[in-house]
PDB file of C-alpha atoms in Angstrom:
ATOM      1  CA  MET A  13     -14.453  -0.737  -6.864  1.00  0.00           C
ATOM      2  CA  PRO A  14     -14.920   2.928  -7.713  1.00  0.00           C
ATOM      3  CA  VAL A  15     -11.493   4.576  -7.951  1.00  0.00           C
ATOM      4  CA  THR A  16     -11.485   8.366  -8.105  1.00  0.00           C
ATOM      5  CA  LEU A  17      -8.751  10.918  -8.611  1.00  0.00           C
ATOM      6  CA  ASP A  18      -8.808  14.506  -7.412  1.00  0.00           C
ATOM      7  CA  ILE A  19      -5.969  16.982  -7.911  1.00  0.00           C
ATOM      8  CA  SER A  20      -5.643  20.064  -5.735  1.00  0.00           C
ATOM      9  CA  GLY A  21      -2.522  22.120  -6.287  1.00  0.00           C
ATOM     10  CA  ALA A  22       0.534  19.883  -6.186  1.00  0.00           C
ATOM     11  CA  VAL A  23      -1.231  16.955  -4.496  1.00  0.00           C
ATOM     12  CA  ALA A  24      -3.309  14.251  -6.152  1.00  0.00           C
ATOM     13  CA  THR A  25      -5.647  12.187  -3.996  1.00  0.00           C
ATOM     14  CA  ILE A  26      -6.626   8.723  -5.184  1.00  0.00           C
ATOM     15  CA  ARG A  27      -9.590   7.245  -3.320  1.00  0.00           C
ATOM     16  CA  MET A  28     -11.033   3.748  -3.470  1.00  0.00           C
ATOM     17  CA  ASP A  29     -14.415   2.728  -2.068  1.00  0.00           C
ATOM     18  CA  ASP A  30     -16.493  -0.296  -3.036  1.00  0.00           C
ATOM     19  CA  GLY A  31     -18.738   0.062   0.003  1.00  0.00           C
ATOM     20  CA  LYS A  32     -17.366  -3.197   1.417  1.00  0.00           C
ATOM     21  CA  ALA A  33     -13.808  -4.465   1.967  1.00  0.00           C
ATOM     22  CA  ASN A  34     -12.114  -2.508  -0.848  1.00  0.00           C
ATOM     23  CA  ALA A  35     -10.941  -5.829  -2.235  1.00  0.00           C
ATOM     24  CA  PHE A  36      -8.393  -5.857  -5.041  1.00  0.00           C
ATOM     25  CA  ASN A  37      -9.481  -7.589  -8.239  1.00  0.00           C
ATOM     26  CA  PHE A  38      -8.125  -7.173 -11.758  1.00  0.00           C
ATOM     27  CA  GLU A  39     -10.408  -4.251 -12.597  1.00  0.00           C
ATOM     28  CA  THR A  40      -9.523  -2.359  -9.415  1.00  0.00           C
ATOM     29  CA  LEU A  41      -5.793  -2.865  -9.842  1.00  0.00           C
ATOM     30  CA  GLU A  42      -6.002  -1.677 -13.452  1.00  0.00           C
ATOM     31  CA  ALA A  43      -7.956   1.420 -12.374  1.00  0.00           C
ATOM     32  CA  LEU A  44      -5.453   2.175  -9.618  1.00  0.00           C
ATOM     33  CA  ASP A  45      -2.513   1.778 -11.975  1.00  0.00           C
ATOM     34  CA  ALA A  46      -4.132   4.201 -14.415  1.00  0.00           C
ATOM     35  CA  ALA A  47      -4.879   6.665 -11.601  1.00  0.00           C
ATOM     36  CA  PHE A  48      -1.246   6.642 -10.486  1.00  0.00           C
ATOM     37  CA  THR A  49      -0.147   7.262 -14.070  1.00  0.00           C
ATOM     38  CA  GLU A  50      -2.469  10.264 -14.385  1.00  0.00           C
ATOM     39  CA  ALA A  51      -1.465  11.550 -10.946  1.00  0.00           C
ATOM     40  CA  ALA A  52       2.229  11.342 -11.814  1.00  0.00           C
ATOM     41  CA  GLU A  53       1.631  13.404 -14.944  1.00  0.00           C
ATOM     42  CA  ASN A  54      -0.337  16.156 -13.205  1.00  0.00           C
ATOM     43  CA  ALA A  55       0.816  16.383  -9.573  1.00  0.00           C
ATOM     44  CA  SER A  56       3.988  16.390  -7.495  1.00  0.00           C
ATOM     45  CA  ALA A  57       2.828  14.024  -4.739  1.00  0.00           C
ATOM     46  CA  ILE A  58       0.068  11.454  -4.298  1.00  0.00           C
ATOM     47  CA  VAL A  59      -2.206  10.493  -1.408  1.00  0.00           C
ATOM     48  CA  TRP A  60      -3.790   7.041  -1.637  1.00  0.00           C
ATOM     49  CA  ALA A  61      -6.852   6.707   0.594  1.00  0.00           C
ATOM     50  CA  GLY A  62      -9.571   4.205   1.296  1.00  0.00           C
ATOM     51  CA  ARG A  63     -12.718   5.290   3.086  1.00  0.00           C
ATOM     52  CA  ASP A  64     -13.381   5.877   6.769  1.00  0.00           C
ATOM     53  CA  GLY A  65     -13.204   2.484   8.461  1.00  0.00           C
ATOM     54  CA  MET A  66     -11.546   0.594   5.610  1.00  0.00           C
ATOM     55  CA  PHE A  67      -8.345   0.980   3.644  1.00  0.00           C
ATOM     56  CA  SER A  68      -8.447  -2.541   2.206  1.00  0.00           C
ATOM     57  CA  GLY A  69      -9.066  -6.108   3.281  1.00  0.00           C
ATOM     58  CA  GLY A  70      -6.770  -7.464   0.567  1.00  0.00           C
ATOM     59  CA  PHE A  71      -7.223  -9.455  -2.625  1.00  0.00           C
ATOM     60  CA  ASP A  72     -10.686 -10.454  -3.825  1.00  0.00           C
ATOM     61  CA  LEU A  73     -11.175 -13.905  -2.295  1.00  0.00           C
ATOM     62  CA  LYS A  74     -13.657 -14.868  -5.015  1.00  0.00           C
ATOM     63  CA  VAL A  75     -10.747 -14.876  -7.460  1.00  0.00           C
ATOM     64  CA  ILE A  76      -8.321 -16.635  -5.121  1.00  0.00           C
ATOM     65  CA  GLN A  77     -10.738 -19.379  -4.061  1.00  0.00           C
ATOM     66  CA  ASP A  78     -12.553 -20.101  -7.349  1.00  0.00           C
ATOM     67  CA  GLY A  79     -10.299 -23.081  -8.098  1.00  0.00           C
ATOM     68  CA  ASP A  80      -8.376 -21.479 -10.952  1.00  0.00           C
ATOM     69  CA  ALA A  81      -4.818 -21.480  -9.613  1.00  0.00           C
ATOM     70  CA  ALA A  82      -3.399 -19.747 -12.695  1.00  0.00           C
ATOM     71  CA  ARG A  83      -5.891 -16.899 -12.393  1.00  0.00           C
ATOM     72  CA  ALA A  84      -5.153 -16.511  -8.689  1.00  0.00           C
ATOM     73  CA  GLU A  85      -1.420 -16.440  -9.411  1.00  0.00           C
ATOM     74  CA  LYS A  86      -2.007 -13.792 -12.076  1.00  0.00           C
ATOM     75  CA  LEU A  87      -3.911 -11.666  -9.537  1.00  0.00           C
ATOM     76  CA  PHE A  88      -1.056 -12.004  -7.012  1.00  0.00           C
ATOM     77  CA  ARG A  89       1.442 -10.994  -9.683  1.00  0.00           C
ATOM     78  CA  THR A  90      -0.669  -8.044 -10.856  1.00  0.00           C
ATOM     79  CA  GLY A  91      -0.920  -6.731  -7.302  1.00  0.00           C
ATOM     80  CA  GLY A  92       2.774  -7.326  -6.765  1.00  0.00           C
ATOM     81  CA  ARG A  93       3.661  -5.361  -9.890  1.00  0.00           C
ATOM     82  CA  LEU A  94       1.668  -2.385  -8.631  1.00  0.00           C
ATOM     83  CA  ALA A  95       3.431  -2.617  -5.261  1.00  0.00           C
ATOM     84  CA  LEU A  96       6.772  -2.750  -7.076  1.00  0.00           C
ATOM     85  CA  ARG A  97       5.784   0.320  -9.068  1.00  0.00           C
ATOM     86  CA  LEU A  98       5.020   2.240  -5.875  1.00  0.00           C
ATOM     87  CA  VAL A  99       8.295   1.258  -4.209  1.00  0.00           C
ATOM     88  CA  GLY A 100      10.172   2.953  -7.046  1.00  0.00           C
ATOM     89  CA  PHE A 101       7.525   5.562  -7.896  1.00  0.00           C
ATOM     90  CA  PRO A 102       9.185   8.863  -8.860  1.00  0.00           C
ATOM     91  CA  LYS A 103       6.708  10.971  -6.857  1.00  0.00           C
ATOM     92  CA  PRO A 104       6.035  10.783  -3.092  1.00  0.00           C
ATOM     93  CA  VAL A 105       3.229   8.367  -2.199  1.00  0.00           C
ATOM     94  CA  VAL A 106       1.443   8.868   1.133  1.00  0.00           C
ATOM     95  CA  ALA A 107      -1.109   6.253   2.231  1.00  0.00           C
ATOM     96  CA  ALA A 108      -4.139   7.362   4.253  1.00  0.00           C
ATOM     97  CA  ALA A 109      -5.526   4.317   6.062  1.00  0.00           C
ATOM     98  CA  ALA A 110      -8.484   5.569   8.079  1.00  0.00           C
ATOM     99  CA  GLY A 111      -9.487   1.991   8.815  1.00  0.00           C
ATOM    100  CA  HIS A 112      -8.459  -1.644   8.442  1.00  0.00           C
ATOM    101  CA  GLY A 113      -5.406  -2.492   6.336  1.00  0.00           C
ATOM    102  CA  VAL A 114      -5.152  -6.277   6.018  1.00  0.00           C
ATOM    103  CA  ALA A 115      -3.346  -8.753   3.750  1.00  0.00           C
ATOM    104  CA  MET A 116      -2.656  -7.047   0.391  1.00  0.00           C
ATOM    105  CA  GLY A 117      -3.957  -3.851   1.969  1.00  0.00           C
ATOM    106  CA  ALA A 118      -1.057  -4.068   4.415  1.00  0.00           C
ATOM    107  CA  VAL A 119       1.356  -4.904   1.594  1.00  0.00           C
ATOM    108  CA  PHE A 120       0.456  -1.686  -0.170  1.00  0.00           C
ATOM    109  CA  LEU A 121       1.056   0.214   3.076  1.00  0.00           C
ATOM    110  CA  LEU A 122       4.572  -1.230   3.062  1.00  0.00           C
ATOM    111  CA  ALA A 123       5.023  -0.020  -0.516  1.00  0.00           C
ATOM    112  CA  ALA A 124       4.042   3.592   0.243  1.00  0.00           C
ATOM    113  CA  ASP A 125       6.608   6.184   1.313  1.00  0.00           C
ATOM    114  CA  TYR A 126       4.656   7.428   4.349  1.00  0.00           C
ATOM    115  CA  ARG A 127       1.643   5.812   6.012  1.00  0.00           C
ATOM    116  CA  VAL A 128      -0.985   7.575   8.148  1.00  0.00           C
ATOM    117  CA  GLY A 129      -3.442   5.398  10.073  1.00  0.00           C
ATOM    118  CA  GLY A 130      -6.598   6.237  11.968  1.00  0.00           C
ATOM    119  CA  GLU A 131      -7.234   5.776  15.667  1.00  0.00           C
ATOM    120  CA  GLY A 132      -9.972   3.295  16.457  1.00  0.00           C
ATOM    121  CA  ALA A 133     -10.770  -0.400  16.667  1.00  0.00           C
ATOM    122  CA  TYR A 134      -8.949  -1.117  13.414  1.00  0.00           C
ATOM    123  CA  LYS A 135      -6.588  -3.933  12.540  1.00  0.00           C
ATOM    124  CA  PHE A 136      -3.468  -3.949  10.408  1.00  0.00           C
ATOM    125  CA  GLY A 137      -1.495  -6.991   9.379  1.00  0.00           C
ATOM    126  CA  PHE A 138      -1.272 -10.219   7.420  1.00  0.00           C
ATOM    127  CA  ASN A 139      -3.922 -12.884   8.046  1.00  0.00           C
ATOM    128  CA  GLU A 140      -2.850 -15.249   5.279  1.00  0.00           C
ATOM    129  CA  THR A 141      -1.551 -18.046   7.548  1.00  0.00           C
ATOM    130  CA  ALA A 142      -4.741 -17.972   9.616  1.00  0.00           C
ATOM    131  CA  ALA A 143      -6.818 -18.002   6.412  1.00  0.00           C
ATOM    132  CA  GLY A 144      -4.850 -20.906   4.919  1.00  0.00           C
ATOM    133  CA  ILE A 145      -3.380 -18.808   2.105  1.00  0.00           C
ATOM    134  CA  PRO A 146       0.369 -18.719   1.335  1.00  0.00           C
ATOM    135  CA  LEU A 147       1.939 -15.265   1.453  1.00  0.00           C
ATOM    136  CA  PRO A 148       3.446 -14.131  -1.848  1.00  0.00           C
ATOM    137  CA  ALA A 149       7.233 -13.922  -1.663  1.00  0.00           C
ATOM    138  CA  PHE A 150       7.134 -10.239  -2.626  1.00  0.00           C
ATOM    139  CA  ALA A 151       5.127  -9.513   0.533  1.00  0.00           C
ATOM    140  CA  MET A 152       7.866 -11.112   2.626  1.00  0.00           C
ATOM    141  CA  ARG A 153      10.550  -8.991   0.954  1.00  0.00           C
ATOM    142  CA  LEU A 154       8.603  -5.799   1.573  1.00  0.00           C
ATOM    143  CA  ALA A 155       8.041  -6.717   5.211  1.00  0.00           C
ATOM    144  CA  GLU A 156      11.729  -7.421   5.712  1.00  0.00           C
ATOM    145  CA  ALA A 157      12.557  -3.999   4.300  1.00  0.00           C
ATOM    146  CA  ARG A 158       9.970  -1.911   6.149  1.00  0.00           C
ATOM    147  CA  MET A 159       9.037  -3.678   9.404  1.00  0.00           C
ATOM    148  CA  THR A 160      11.016  -4.223  12.594  1.00  0.00           C
ATOM    149  CA  ASN A 161      12.907  -7.513  12.574  1.00  0.00           C
ATOM    150  CA  THR A 162      11.480  -8.657  15.902  1.00  0.00           C
ATOM    151  CA  ALA A 163       7.931  -8.439  14.531  1.00  0.00           C
ATOM    152  CA  LEU A 164       8.465 -10.386  11.316  1.00  0.00           C
ATOM    153  CA  PHE A 165       7.636 -13.878  12.622  1.00  0.00           C
ATOM    154  CA  GLU A 166       4.535 -12.848  14.536  1.00  0.00           C
ATOM    155  CA  ALA A 167       3.312 -10.701  11.656  1.00  0.00           C
ATOM    156  CA  MET A 168       4.125 -12.773   8.596  1.00  0.00           C
ATOM    157  CA  VAL A 169       3.923 -16.328   9.956  1.00  0.00           C
ATOM    158  CA  ALA A 170       1.722 -16.180  13.060  1.00  0.00           C
ATOM    159  CA  SER A 171      -0.875 -13.796  11.558  1.00  0.00           C
ATOM    160  CA  LYS A 172      -0.818 -11.322  14.443  1.00  0.00           C
ATOM    161  CA  MET A 173      -3.112  -8.364  13.856  1.00  0.00           C
ATOM    162  CA  TYR A 174      -2.063  -4.953  15.165  1.00  0.00           C
ATOM    163  CA  ALA A 175      -4.054  -2.058  16.546  1.00  0.00           C
ATOM    164  CA  PRO A 176      -3.062   1.296  14.993  1.00  0.00           C
ATOM    165  CA  ALA A 177      -0.537   2.270  17.694  1.00  0.00           C
ATOM    166  CA  GLU A 178       1.033  -1.204  17.521  1.00  0.00           C
ATOM    167  CA  ALA A 179       1.144  -1.016  13.729  1.00  0.00           C
ATOM    168  CA  LYS A 180       3.200   2.150  14.065  1.00  0.00           C
ATOM    169  CA  GLN A 181       5.605   0.438  16.448  1.00  0.00           C
ATOM    170  CA  VAL A 182       6.292  -2.472  14.080  1.00  0.00           C
ATOM    171  CA  GLY A 183       6.628  -0.375  10.924  1.00  0.00           C
ATOM    172  CA  LEU A 184       3.269  -0.776   9.182  1.00  0.00           C
ATOM    173  CA  LEU A 185       2.362   2.860   9.877  1.00  0.00           C
ATOM    174  CA  ASP A 186       4.376   6.040  10.377  1.00  0.00           C
ATOM    175  CA  ASP A 187       1.722   8.120  12.138  1.00  0.00           C
ATOM    176  CA  VAL A 188      -1.678   7.676  13.760  1.00  0.00           C
ATOM    177  CA  ARG A 189      -4.274  10.428  13.747  1.00  0.00           C
ATOM    178  CA  ALA A 190      -7.758  10.956  15.123  1.00  0.00           C
ATOM    179  CA  PRO A 191     -10.732   9.916  12.992  1.00  0.00           C
ATOM    180  CA  GLY A 192     -11.510  12.519  10.391  1.00  0.00           C
ATOM    181  CA  GLN A 193      -7.941  13.825  10.328  1.00  0.00           C
ATOM    182  CA  VAL A 194      -6.211  10.995   8.480  1.00  0.00           C
ATOM    183  CA  VAL A 195      -6.641  12.152   4.883  1.00  0.00           C
ATOM    184  CA  GLU A 196      -6.103  15.805   5.798  1.00  0.00           C
ATOM    185  CA  HIS A 197      -2.821  14.991   7.533  1.00  0.00           C
ATOM    186  CA  ALA A 198      -1.726  12.718   4.676  1.00  0.00           C
ATOM    187  CA  GLN A 199      -2.367  15.559   2.243  1.00  0.00           C
ATOM    188  CA  ALA A 200      -0.323  17.925   4.426  1.00  0.00           C
ATOM    189  CA  VAL A 201       2.588  15.465   4.467  1.00  0.00           C
ATOM    190  CA  ALA A 202       2.282  15.032   0.698  1.00  0.00           C
ATOM    191  CA  ALA A 203       2.298  18.802   0.191  1.00  0.00           C
ATOM    192  CA  LEU A 204       5.566  19.085   2.122  1.00  0.00           C
ATOM    193  CA  LEU A 205       7.144  16.245   0.148  1.00  0.00           C
ATOM    194  CA  ALA A 206       5.933  17.854  -3.079  1.00  0.00           C
ATOM    195  CA  GLN A 207       8.186  20.842  -2.383  1.00  0.00           C
ATOM    196  CA  LEU A 208      11.323  18.715  -2.756  1.00  0.00           C
ATOM    197  CA  PRO A 209      13.124  18.825  -6.123  1.00  0.00           C
ATOM    198  CA  GLN A 210      11.351  16.023  -7.952  1.00  0.00           C
ATOM    199  CA  GLU A 211      14.269  14.768 -10.014  1.00  0.00           C
ATOM    200  CA  HIS A 212      16.501  14.373  -6.974  1.00  0.00           C
ATOM    201  CA  PHE A 213      13.685  12.868  -4.928  1.00  0.00           C
ATOM    202  CA  ALA A 214      13.157  10.185  -7.571  1.00  0.00           C
ATOM    203  CA  THR A 215      16.872   9.467  -7.952  1.00  0.00           C
ATOM    204  CA  ASN A 216      17.600   9.191  -4.241  1.00  0.00           C
ATOM    205  CA  LYS A 217      14.480   7.124  -3.567  1.00  0.00           C
ATOM    206  CA  ARG A 218      15.551   4.566  -6.147  1.00  0.00           C
ATOM    207  CA  LEU A 219      19.113   4.549  -4.817  1.00  0.00           C
ATOM    208  CA  LEU A 220      17.860   3.956  -1.280  1.00  0.00           C
ATOM    209  CA  ARG A 221      15.655   1.087  -2.419  1.00  0.00           C
ATOM    210  CA  ALA A 222      17.859  -0.388  -5.139  1.00  0.00           C
ATOM    211  CA  ASP A 223      18.320  -3.744  -3.411  1.00  0.00           C
ATOM    212  CA  LEU A 224      14.616  -4.035  -2.590  1.00  0.00           C
ATOM    213  CA  LEU A 225      13.623  -3.120  -6.141  1.00  0.00           C
ATOM    214  CA  ASN A 226      16.005  -5.713  -7.573  1.00  0.00           C
ATOM    215  CA  ALA A 227      14.645  -8.361  -5.212  1.00  0.00           C
ATOM    216  CA  LEU A 228      11.042  -7.575  -6.073  1.00  0.00           C
ATOM    217  CA  GLU A 229      11.737  -7.483  -9.808  1.00  0.00           C
ATOM    218  CA  SER A 230      13.312 -10.935  -9.608  1.00  0.00           C
ATOM    219  CA  LEU A 231      10.126 -12.275  -7.979  1.00  0.00           C
ATOM    220  CA  LEU A 232       7.643 -10.589 -10.305  1.00  0.00           C
TER     221      LEU A 232
END
């Protein structure tokens, strides 16, 4: 998946677009990790965007279903480590989901500090049960921390998919904007967050999420 990085002022924008489902494989996760490292060195806040119509459909199923359980487990762990990194990331991370955010795509929305979704016939949520795939334990911990308690069973066990407004209600998104405005609004939010004293932002973010970080580290 092509991963690009653009820095404008204090805000770095990381975009991913493979022309399909923006599926996460080893190469994509490595490229994203490197992009976040470069963004942290050269910007004060980061926007992570997919393309119009698709944030991500999750892990690359070719890896998960190729019969190599160890390789699939390694992919889960690699994705989980990136999610863990974002939960404790020292700079603000704003996700711009102008389209579907499913499975690991939804997990990464939970790991971001602020999530902007796009209006439209898009779905957000966890389809693993319906697809016959066990949810990684780190996904459960993130959902418990970020989503409303009353939605956890339907979301994580019953594979309910949410329209954008519903995703906001259950804690998968923080805001929903019209098509074409998602990335622009995410960049505006990131620019505001970038004005905060970075050292204190990083310290207080880690303090707020200390228990979650410890739980995720124990699983990964």
